[in-house]
Structure formats: structure tokens, C-alpha cells
Short mmCIF file of C-alpha atoms and ligand atoms in Angstrom, two decimals:
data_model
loop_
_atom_site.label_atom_id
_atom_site.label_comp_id
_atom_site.label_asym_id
_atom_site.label_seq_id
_atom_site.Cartn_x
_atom_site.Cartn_y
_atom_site.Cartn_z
CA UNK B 1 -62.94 4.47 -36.40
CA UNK B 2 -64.21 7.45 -34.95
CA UNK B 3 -63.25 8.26 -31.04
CA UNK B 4 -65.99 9.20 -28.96
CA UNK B 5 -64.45 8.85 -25.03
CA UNK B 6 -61.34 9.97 -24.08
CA UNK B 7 -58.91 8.80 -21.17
CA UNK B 8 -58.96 11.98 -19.08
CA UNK B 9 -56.76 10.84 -15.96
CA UNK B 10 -55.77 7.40 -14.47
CA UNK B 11 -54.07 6.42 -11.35
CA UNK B 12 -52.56 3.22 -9.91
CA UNK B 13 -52.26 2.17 -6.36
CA UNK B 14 -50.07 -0.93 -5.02
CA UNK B 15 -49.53 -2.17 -1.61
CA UNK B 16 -46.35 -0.91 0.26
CA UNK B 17 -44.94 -4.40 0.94
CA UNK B 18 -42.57 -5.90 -1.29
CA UNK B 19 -41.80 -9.46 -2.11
CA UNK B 20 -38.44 -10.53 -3.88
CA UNK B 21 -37.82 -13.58 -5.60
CA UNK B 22 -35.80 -14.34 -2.96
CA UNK B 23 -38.56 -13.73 0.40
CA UNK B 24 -40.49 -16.21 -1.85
CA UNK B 25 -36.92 -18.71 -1.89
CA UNK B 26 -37.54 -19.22 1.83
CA UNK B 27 -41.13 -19.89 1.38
CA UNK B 28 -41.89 -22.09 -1.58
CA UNK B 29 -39.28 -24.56 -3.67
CA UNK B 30 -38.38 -22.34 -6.02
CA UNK B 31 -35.49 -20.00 -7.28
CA UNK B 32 -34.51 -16.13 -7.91
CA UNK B 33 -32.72 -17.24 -11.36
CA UNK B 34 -35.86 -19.65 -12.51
CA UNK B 35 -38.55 -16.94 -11.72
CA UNK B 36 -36.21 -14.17 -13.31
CA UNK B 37 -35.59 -16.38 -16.64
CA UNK B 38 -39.45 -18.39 -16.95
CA UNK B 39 -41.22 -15.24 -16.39
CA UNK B 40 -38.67 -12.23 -16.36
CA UNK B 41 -40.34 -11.14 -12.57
CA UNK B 42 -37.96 -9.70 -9.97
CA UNK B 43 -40.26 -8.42 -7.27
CA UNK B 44 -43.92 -7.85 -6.84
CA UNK B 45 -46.41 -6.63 -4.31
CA UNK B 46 -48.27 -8.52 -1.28
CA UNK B 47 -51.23 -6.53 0.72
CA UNK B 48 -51.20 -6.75 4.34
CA UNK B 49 -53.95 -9.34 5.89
CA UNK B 50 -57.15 -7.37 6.01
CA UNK B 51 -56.22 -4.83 3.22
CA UNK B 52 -58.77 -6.28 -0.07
CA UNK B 53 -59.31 -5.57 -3.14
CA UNK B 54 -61.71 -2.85 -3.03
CA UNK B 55 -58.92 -1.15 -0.59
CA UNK B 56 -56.76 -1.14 -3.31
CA UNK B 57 -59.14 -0.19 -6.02
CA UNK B 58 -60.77 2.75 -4.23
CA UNK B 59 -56.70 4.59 -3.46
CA UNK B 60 -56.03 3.86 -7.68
CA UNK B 61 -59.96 5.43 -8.19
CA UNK B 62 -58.80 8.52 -5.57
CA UNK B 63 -55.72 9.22 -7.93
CA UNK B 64 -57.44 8.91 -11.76
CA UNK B 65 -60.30 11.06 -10.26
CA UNK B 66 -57.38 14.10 -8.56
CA UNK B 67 -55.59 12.96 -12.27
CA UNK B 68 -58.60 13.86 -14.37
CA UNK B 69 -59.27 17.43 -11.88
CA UNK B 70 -62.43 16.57 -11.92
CA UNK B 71 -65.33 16.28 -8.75
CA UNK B 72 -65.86 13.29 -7.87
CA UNK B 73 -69.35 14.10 -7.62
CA UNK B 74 -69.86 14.41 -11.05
CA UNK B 75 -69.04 10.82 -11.53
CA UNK B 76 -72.81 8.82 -13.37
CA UNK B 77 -70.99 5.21 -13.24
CA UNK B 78 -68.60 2.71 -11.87
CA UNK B 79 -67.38 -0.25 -13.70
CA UNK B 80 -65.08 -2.53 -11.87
CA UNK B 81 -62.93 -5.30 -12.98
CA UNK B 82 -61.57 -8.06 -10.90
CA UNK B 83 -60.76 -11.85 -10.49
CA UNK B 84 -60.16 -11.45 -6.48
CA UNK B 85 -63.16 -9.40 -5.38
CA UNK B 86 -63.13 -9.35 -1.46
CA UNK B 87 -66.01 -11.19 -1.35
CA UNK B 88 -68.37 -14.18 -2.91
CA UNK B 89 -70.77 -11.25 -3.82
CA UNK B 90 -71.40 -8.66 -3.91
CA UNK B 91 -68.70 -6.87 -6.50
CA UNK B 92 -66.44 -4.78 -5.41
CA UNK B 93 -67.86 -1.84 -7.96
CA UNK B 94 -70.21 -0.90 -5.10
CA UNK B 95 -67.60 -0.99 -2.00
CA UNK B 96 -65.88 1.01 -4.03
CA UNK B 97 -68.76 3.12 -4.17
CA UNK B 98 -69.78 3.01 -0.85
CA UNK B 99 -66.10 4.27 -0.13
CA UNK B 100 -66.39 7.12 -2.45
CA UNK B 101 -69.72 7.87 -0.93
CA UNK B 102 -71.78 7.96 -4.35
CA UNK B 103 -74.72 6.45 -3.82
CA UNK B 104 -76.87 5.57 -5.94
CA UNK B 105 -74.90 5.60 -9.35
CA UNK B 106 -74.79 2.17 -11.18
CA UNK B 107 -71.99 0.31 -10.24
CA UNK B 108 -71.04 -3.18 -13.00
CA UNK B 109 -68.72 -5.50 -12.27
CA UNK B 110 -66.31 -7.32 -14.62
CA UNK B 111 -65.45 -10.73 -14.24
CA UNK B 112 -62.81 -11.31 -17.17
CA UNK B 113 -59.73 -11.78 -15.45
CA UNK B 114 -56.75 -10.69 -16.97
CA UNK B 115 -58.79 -9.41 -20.18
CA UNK B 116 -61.38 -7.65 -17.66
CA UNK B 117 -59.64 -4.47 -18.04
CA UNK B 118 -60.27 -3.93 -21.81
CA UNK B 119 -63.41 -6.00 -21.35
CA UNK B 120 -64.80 -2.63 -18.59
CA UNK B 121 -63.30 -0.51 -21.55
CA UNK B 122 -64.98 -1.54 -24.07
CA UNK B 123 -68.46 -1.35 -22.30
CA UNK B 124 -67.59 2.10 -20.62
CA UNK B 125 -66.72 3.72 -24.67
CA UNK B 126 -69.97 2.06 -25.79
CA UNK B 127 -71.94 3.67 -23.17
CA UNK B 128 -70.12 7.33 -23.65
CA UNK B 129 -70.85 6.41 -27.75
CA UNK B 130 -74.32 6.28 -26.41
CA UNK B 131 -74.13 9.30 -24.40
CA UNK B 132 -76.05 7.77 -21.45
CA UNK B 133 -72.98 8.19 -19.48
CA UNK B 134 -70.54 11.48 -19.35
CA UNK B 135 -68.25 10.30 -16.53
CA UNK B 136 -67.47 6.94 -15.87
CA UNK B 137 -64.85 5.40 -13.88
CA UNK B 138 -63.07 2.04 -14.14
CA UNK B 139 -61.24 0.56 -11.64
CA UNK B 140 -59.24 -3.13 -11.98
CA UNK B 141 -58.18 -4.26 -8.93
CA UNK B 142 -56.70 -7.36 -7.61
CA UNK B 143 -55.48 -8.95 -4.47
CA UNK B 144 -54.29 -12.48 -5.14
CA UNK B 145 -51.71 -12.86 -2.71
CA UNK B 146 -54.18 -13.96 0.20
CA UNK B 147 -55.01 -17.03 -2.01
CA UNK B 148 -52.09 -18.51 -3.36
CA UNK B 149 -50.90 -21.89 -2.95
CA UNK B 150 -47.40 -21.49 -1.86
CA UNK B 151 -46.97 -25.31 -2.53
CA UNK B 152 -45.05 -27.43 -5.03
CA UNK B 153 -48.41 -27.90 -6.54
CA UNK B 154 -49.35 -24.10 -6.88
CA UNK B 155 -46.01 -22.73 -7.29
CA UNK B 156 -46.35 -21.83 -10.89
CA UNK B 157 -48.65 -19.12 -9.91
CA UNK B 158 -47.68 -18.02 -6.37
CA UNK B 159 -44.81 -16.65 -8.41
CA UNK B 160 -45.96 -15.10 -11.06
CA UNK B 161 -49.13 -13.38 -9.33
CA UNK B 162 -49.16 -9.66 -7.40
CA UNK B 163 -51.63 -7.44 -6.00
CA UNK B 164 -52.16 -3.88 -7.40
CA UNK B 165 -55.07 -1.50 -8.71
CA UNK B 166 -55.07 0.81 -11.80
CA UNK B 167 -57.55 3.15 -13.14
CA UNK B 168 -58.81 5.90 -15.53
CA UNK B 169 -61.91 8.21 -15.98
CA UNK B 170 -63.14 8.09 -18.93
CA UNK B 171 -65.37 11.09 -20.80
CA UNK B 172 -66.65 11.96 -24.36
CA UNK B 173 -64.52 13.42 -26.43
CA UNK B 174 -66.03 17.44 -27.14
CA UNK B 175 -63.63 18.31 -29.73
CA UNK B 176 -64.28 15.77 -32.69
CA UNK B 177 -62.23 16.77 -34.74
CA UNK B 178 -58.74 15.94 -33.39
CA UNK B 179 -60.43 11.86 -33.62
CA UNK B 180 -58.38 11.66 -29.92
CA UNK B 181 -59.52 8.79 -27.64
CA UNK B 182 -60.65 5.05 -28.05
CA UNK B 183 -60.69 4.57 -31.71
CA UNK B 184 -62.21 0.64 -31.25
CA UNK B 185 -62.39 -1.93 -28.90
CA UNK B 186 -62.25 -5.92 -29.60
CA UNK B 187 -63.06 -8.94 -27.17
CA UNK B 188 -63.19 -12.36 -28.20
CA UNK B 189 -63.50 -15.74 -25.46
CA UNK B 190 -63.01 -19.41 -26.12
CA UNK B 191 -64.71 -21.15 -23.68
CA UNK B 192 -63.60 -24.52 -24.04
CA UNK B 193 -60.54 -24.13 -21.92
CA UNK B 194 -62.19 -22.93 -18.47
CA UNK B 195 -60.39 -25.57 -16.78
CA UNK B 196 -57.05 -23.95 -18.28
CA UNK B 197 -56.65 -21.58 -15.67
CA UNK B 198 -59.30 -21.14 -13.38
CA UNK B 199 -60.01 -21.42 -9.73
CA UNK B 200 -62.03 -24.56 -9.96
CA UNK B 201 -64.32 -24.53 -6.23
CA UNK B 202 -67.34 -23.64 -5.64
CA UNK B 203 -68.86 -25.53 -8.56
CA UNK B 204 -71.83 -27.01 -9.11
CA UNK B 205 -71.13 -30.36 -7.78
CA UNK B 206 -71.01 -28.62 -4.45
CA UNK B 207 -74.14 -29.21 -2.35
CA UNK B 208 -73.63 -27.56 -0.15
CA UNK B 209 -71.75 -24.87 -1.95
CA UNK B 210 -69.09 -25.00 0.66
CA UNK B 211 -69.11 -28.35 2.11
CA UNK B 212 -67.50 -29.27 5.38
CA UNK B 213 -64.33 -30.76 3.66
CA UNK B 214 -63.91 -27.61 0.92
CA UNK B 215 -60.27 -26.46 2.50
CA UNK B 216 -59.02 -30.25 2.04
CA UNK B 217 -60.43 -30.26 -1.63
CA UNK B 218 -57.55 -27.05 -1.97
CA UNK B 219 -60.44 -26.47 -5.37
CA UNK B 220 -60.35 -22.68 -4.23
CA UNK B 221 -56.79 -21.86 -5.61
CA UNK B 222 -56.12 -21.18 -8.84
CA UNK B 223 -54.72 -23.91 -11.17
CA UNK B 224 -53.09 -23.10 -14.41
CA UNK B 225 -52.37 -25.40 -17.30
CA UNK B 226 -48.97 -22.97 -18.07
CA UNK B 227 -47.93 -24.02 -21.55
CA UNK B 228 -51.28 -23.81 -22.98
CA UNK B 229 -51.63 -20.63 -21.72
CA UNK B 230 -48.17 -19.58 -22.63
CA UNK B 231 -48.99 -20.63 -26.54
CA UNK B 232 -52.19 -19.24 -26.70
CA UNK B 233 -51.47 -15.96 -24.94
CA UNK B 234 -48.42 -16.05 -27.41
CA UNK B 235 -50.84 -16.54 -30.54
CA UNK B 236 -54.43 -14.76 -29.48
CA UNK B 237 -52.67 -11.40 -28.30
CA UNK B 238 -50.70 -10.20 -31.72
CA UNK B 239 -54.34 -11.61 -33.67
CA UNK B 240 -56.08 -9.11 -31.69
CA UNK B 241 -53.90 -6.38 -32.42
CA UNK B 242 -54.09 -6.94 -36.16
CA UNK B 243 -57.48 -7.19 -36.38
CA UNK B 244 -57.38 -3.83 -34.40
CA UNK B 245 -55.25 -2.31 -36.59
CA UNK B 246 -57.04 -3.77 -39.66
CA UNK B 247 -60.31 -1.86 -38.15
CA UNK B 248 -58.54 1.25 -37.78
CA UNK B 249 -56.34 0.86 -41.30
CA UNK B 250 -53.69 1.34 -39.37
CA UNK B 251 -50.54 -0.45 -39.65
CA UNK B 252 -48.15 -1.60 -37.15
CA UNK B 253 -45.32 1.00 -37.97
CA UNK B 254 -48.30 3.42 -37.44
CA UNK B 255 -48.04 1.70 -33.24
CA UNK B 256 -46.35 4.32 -30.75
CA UNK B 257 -46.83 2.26 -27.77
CA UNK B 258 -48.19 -1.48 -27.18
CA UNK B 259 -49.05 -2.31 -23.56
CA UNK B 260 -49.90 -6.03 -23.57
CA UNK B 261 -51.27 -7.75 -20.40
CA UNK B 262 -48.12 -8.60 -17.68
CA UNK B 263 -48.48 -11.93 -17.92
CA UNK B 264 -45.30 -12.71 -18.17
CA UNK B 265 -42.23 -11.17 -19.69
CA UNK B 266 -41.58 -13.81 -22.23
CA UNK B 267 -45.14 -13.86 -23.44
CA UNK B 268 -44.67 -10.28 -24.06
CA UNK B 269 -41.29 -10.46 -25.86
CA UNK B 270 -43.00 -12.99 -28.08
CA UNK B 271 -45.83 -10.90 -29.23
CA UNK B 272 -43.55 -7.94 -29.62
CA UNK B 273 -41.75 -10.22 -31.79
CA UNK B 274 -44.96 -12.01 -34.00
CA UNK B 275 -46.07 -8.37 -34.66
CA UNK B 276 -42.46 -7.34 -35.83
CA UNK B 277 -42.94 -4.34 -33.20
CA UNK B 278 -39.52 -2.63 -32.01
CA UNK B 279 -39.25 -3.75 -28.22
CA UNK B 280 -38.89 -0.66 -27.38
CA UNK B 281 -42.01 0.45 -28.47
CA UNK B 282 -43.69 -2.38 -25.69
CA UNK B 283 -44.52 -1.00 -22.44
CA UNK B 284 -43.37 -3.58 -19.45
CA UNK B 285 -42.90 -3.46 -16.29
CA UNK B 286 -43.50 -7.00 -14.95
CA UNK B 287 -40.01 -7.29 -13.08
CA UNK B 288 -41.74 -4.76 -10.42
CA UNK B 289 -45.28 -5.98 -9.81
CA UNK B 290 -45.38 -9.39 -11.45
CA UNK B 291 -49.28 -10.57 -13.05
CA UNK B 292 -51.27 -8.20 -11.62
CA UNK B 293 -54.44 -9.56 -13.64
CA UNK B 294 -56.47 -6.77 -14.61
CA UNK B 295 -54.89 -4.44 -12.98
CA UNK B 296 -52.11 -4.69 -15.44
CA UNK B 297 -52.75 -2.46 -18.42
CA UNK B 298 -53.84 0.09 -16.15
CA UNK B 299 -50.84 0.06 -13.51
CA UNK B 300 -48.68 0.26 -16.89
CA UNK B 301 -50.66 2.67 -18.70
CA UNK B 302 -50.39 5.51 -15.81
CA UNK B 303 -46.64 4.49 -15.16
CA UNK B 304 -45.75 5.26 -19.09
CA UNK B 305 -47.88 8.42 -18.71
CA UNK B 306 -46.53 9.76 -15.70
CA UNK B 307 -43.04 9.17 -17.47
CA UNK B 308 -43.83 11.12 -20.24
CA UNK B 309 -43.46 8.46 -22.43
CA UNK B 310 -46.69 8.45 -24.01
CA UNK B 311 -47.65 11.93 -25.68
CA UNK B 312 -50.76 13.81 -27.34
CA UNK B 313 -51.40 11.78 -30.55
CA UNK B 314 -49.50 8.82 -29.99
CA UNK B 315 -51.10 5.44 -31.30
CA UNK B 316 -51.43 3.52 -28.02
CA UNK B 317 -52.59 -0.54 -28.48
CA UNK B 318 -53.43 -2.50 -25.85
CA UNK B 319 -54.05 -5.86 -25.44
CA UNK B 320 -54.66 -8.63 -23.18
CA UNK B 321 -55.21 -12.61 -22.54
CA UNK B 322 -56.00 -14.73 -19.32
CA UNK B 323 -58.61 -17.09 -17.60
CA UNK B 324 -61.79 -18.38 -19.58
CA UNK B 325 -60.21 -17.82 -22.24
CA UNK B 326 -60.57 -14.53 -22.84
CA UNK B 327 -58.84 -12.19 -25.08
CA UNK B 328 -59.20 -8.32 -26.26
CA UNK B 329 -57.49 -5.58 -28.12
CA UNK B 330 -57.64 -2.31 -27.89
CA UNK B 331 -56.53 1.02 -30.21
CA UNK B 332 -56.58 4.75 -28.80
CA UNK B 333 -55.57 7.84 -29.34
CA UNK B 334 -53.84 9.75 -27.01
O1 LIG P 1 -52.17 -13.79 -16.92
C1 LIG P 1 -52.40 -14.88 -17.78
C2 LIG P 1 -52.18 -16.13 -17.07
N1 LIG P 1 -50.90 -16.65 -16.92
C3 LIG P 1 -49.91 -16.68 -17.84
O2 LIG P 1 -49.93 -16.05 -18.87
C4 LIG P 1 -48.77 -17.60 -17.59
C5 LIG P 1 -48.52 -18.57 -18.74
N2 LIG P 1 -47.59 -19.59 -18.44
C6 LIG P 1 -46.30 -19.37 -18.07
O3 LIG P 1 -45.91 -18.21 -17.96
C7 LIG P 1 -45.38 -20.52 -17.85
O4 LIG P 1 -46.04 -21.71 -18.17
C8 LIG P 1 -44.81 -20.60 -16.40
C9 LIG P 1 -43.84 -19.46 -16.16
C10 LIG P 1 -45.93 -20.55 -15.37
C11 LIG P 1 -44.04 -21.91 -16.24
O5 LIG P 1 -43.04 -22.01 -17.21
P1 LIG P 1 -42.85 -23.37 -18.03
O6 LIG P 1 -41.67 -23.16 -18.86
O7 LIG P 1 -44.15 -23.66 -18.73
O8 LIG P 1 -42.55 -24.40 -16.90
P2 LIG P 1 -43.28 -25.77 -16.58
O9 LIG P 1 -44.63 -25.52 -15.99
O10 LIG P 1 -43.19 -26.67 -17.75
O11 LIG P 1 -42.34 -26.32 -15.49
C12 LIG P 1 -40.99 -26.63 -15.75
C13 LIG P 1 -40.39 -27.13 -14.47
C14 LIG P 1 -41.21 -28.23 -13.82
O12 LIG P 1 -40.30 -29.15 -13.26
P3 LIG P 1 -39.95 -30.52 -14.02
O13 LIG P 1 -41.25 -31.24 -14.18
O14 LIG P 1 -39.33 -30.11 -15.33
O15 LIG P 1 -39.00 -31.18 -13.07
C15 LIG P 1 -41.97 -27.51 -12.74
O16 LIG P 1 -42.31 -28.35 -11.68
O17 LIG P 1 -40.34 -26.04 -13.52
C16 LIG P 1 -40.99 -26.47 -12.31
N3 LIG P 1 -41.58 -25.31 -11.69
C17 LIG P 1 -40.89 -24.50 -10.88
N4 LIG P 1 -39.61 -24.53 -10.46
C18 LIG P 1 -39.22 -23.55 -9.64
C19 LIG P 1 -42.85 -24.84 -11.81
N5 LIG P 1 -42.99 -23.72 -11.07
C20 LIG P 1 -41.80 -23.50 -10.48
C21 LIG P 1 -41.31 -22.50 -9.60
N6 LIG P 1 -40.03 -22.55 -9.23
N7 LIG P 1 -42.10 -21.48 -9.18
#
């Protein structure tokens, strides 16, 4: 397909603190060797109490905007995309505003979880494809750390989770003709396994929302039914990227660079391997920030950048899977 916006700078931003595998050994039942070998995570990052997630979003936003050399001024929209937003409502798209002092620009919020990232894409290309925007900028953000249950119970997740905030600016593309920039965009959701991996309280059974007894409930941390979203990750992430590449008549030999969602390292490995894409070709860096949910793609995309590893023209797929389900695919050109 035809490219219309372009990726003109990203940024990332994660807390200082780091948190082994083994700090987490002396606070949950767990293990160095069984994190390392389920889920290929050495180390990931914790914000400080009182640091959120718009904190985190708007450093990442400072960086993609200096990244892009552009004025922040210029900026017509915000699109934000978290699971951990610092509060109930409202989003963090317009704290993040607020922060950058841009009043009174729209500011959306994204509420895909782990896919949220190429979810805020997706909408951001369609509205440069429209030309009512010319600058937009997405942030993903996440701080999950400050609600983790660092029990036997929750344990699957309090080691697999990490805070951290990517993003980009995105702009039309004014030079057609090199077809540079998102060439298409795909999301698809299967609601039918909410209860897979979700963060069950409030609900509607709640009257009031937040009853007296809600912290005994422990409904407010996430839960995660791991193996079935280990094999669907596994299955729904490589479909996406063929139907991608179908759209785009690409094939995958034609792939420079895939940067799936850090869910975990295994999950990865296995859609590197369904696809019959070299390993090396798959961007990862889970081992250092663990699941940073949305954040993800973007915290990985400016790392390969900033490496050099990803150059003008490269074929660049991303893709992604997480809570609702929800699942999405992306193909660009650098
Ligand atoms: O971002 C998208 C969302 N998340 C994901 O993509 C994650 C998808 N799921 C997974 O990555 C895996 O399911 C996990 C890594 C979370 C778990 O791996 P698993 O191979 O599915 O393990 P399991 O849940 O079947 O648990 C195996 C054992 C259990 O003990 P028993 O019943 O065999 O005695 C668990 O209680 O491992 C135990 N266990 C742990 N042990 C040490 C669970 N969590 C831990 C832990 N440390 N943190």
C-alpha cells in the first residue's frame, strides 16, 4: 500500500531503578533460573512511589519531539496508549498535555493494552491519510509495578511486568515517491477471553463502584490465564504478520526487522520460528525491561534505531498481542 505518515523521531524513557530477578527472589517465591528460562527476563524497571505513568510518558514524548527537531508547538494531536493510566479517568493523553503545556489540542486515549501501541498507530496514519492532522504524537506508557501482586497467587505477572514509556512523532510523508513510512496497519480483538488477562475490579457488580471491602476482594490486580495467552500470542501474532505482508505483497524474506510485542522471550522465539524469520532479524530486548505493555514496540523500536540497526528503506513489521484479546500488525517503511 501506499505510505502516507512517516516516523520522524521517537524516544523512550524508563525509570532509573532496577530490579533483578534476584531483588524479586527476596520478595516473592520465585527464582532467577525459572524467570530467566519461562520468560527469558533478567532485569526490568520499577518507578519510584509517586512517579506515574504520565511521568514517564511525558520524558519518552520530550525525547521523540528533540528526536524529530521539531517545535513542540507545532504539535495538532496527542494519542496516548496505556493499561496503567495514573488515574480512574481522566487519560493520561491530557496530563501529558498539560505537562507539555499545549492546550487545547485533542488529546485520545488508547486502552488496548499490549496491542495499544499499534492500535494509537493505526488511528494516528489514518488521520495523517486524512490530512486533518500534520503532527501527531503518540506516547505508550506504563507503570505496572505499583500494582502487582507480589504473591504466590500473582506471581506469574509480578515477574514478567516493567514500567517504561516509548514514543514517536508521526508526519505525512511530502516526498511520495520514495513510498517511505506506514505502508498498512491491521487490528483484530476476540472478545470472548476478557477474563484471560484482565484486571477484573471495578465491574459492574460493584455498587458502589468501590465498595468498603474492594482491597480484600484483591479484583484490582491483574490475573492472567498464562498458557492461553502463551498459545494464542504464539498463533495470532505470525497471522497478523502474514496477512500484513499479504496486503503489502510482500514476502517474509522481503522482512528487515520484526519487533513483536515483549511479552515474553519464548513467545517471541516462537513466532520468529512459525514465520520461518532468521532470529536475527527479531528485535528483543525483554531480558532488560521485561513486558512493558505498550510501551514495548516503542522502547524497542528507538533502541534498534539509535543502534543503527534499522536503516533508510528497511522493511520494519511490527506486531503485537495482550489483554482483551487484542491483536495487530503492522508494515513500514523506514
Ligand atoms: O503481554 C501479553 C501478556 N502476557 C503474556 O504474553 C504472557 C503469556 N504467558 C506466559 O508467558 C507464561 O504462561 C508464564 C511465563 C507466565 C508462565 O509460564 P508457564 O510455563 O505457563 O507456567 P505455569 O503458569 O504453568 O506455571 C508452572 C509452575 C506452576 O507451579 P506448579 O503448579 O507446576 O507446581 C506455577 O505455580 O510455575 C509456577 N510459577 C512460578 N514459579 C516460580 C508461576 N509463576 C512463578 C514464578 N516463579 N514467578
Amino acid at each position: 500500500m501506499k505510505a502516507e505518515t512517516k516516523i520522524t523521531g521517537t524516544g523512550h524513557y524508563v525509570p532509573p531503578k532496577v530490579i533483578t530477578n534476584f531483588d524479586l527472589e527476596k520478595i516473592i517465591e520465585t527464582s532467577d533460573e525459572w524467570i530467566r528460562q519461562r520468560a527469558g527476563i533478567k532485569e526490568r524497571r520499577f518507578a519510584d512511589s509517586g512517579v506515574g505513568t504520565s511521568d514517564l510518558g511525558y520524558q519518552a514524548a520530550l525525547k521523540a519531539i528533540e528526536d524529530a527537531q521539531i517545535d513542540k508547538a507545532d504539535i495538532d494531536f496527542i494519542i496516548a496508549a496505556t493499561l496503567s493510566p495514573d488515574h480512574y479517568f481522566p487519560g493520561i493523553g491530557v496530563m501529558i498535555q498539560e505537562r507539555l503545556g499545549l492546550a487545547t489540542i485533542g488529546a485520545l486515549d488508547v486502552r488496548n493494552q499490549c496491542s495499544g501501541f499499534i492500535y494509537a498507530l493505526s488511528i494516528a496514519d489514518q488521520y495523517i491519510r486524512a490530512k486533518t492532522y500534520k503532527k501527531i504524537l503518540l506516547v505508550a506508557s506504563e507503570v505496572q509495578s505499583h500494582n502487582l501482586d507480589f504473591s504466590d497467587e500473582g506471581r506469574d505477572l509480578a515477574v514478567l511486568f516493567g514500567d517504561g514509556a516509548g514514543a514517536v512523532i508521526l508526519e505525512p510523508n511530502s516526498t511520495h515517491e520514495d513510498n517511505r513510512g506506514i505502508l498498512s496497519t491491521h487490528l483484530f480483538a476476540d472478545g470472548r477471553h476478557i477474563s484471560d488477562l484482565w484486571m477484573e475490579k471495578p465491574s459492574p457488580n460493584d455498587k458502589p463502584v468501590f465498595p468498603e471491602d474492594f482491597l480484600d476482594q484483591k479484583g484490582y490486580f491483574p490475573r492472567m490465564n498464562g498458557k492461553t495467552v502463551f498459545k494464542n500470542a504464539s498463533e495470532k501474532m505470525p497471522q497478523a504478520v502474514r496477512e500484513a505482508l499479504e496486503t503489502n505483497q510482500l514476502t517474509i524474506d522481503d522482512v528487515d526487522h520484526l519487533i513483536p510485542h515483549q511479552a515474553n522471550d519464548r513467545i517471541s522465539l516462537m513466532v520468529a520460528r512459525n514465520l520461518r524469520i532468521p532470529v536475527e532479524k527479531v528485535i528483543r530486548n525483554i531480558d532488560r525491561y521485561g513486558n512493558t505493555t505498550a510501551a514495548s514496540i516503542p522502547i524497542a523500536l528507538d533502541e534498534a534505531l539509535k543502534q543503527g540497526r534499522i536503516k533508510n528503506n528497511d522493511i520494519v513489521v511490527l506486531t503485537a498481542f495482550g489483554s482483551g484479546f487484542t491483536w495487530a500488525s503492522a508494515v513500514i517503511r523506514w
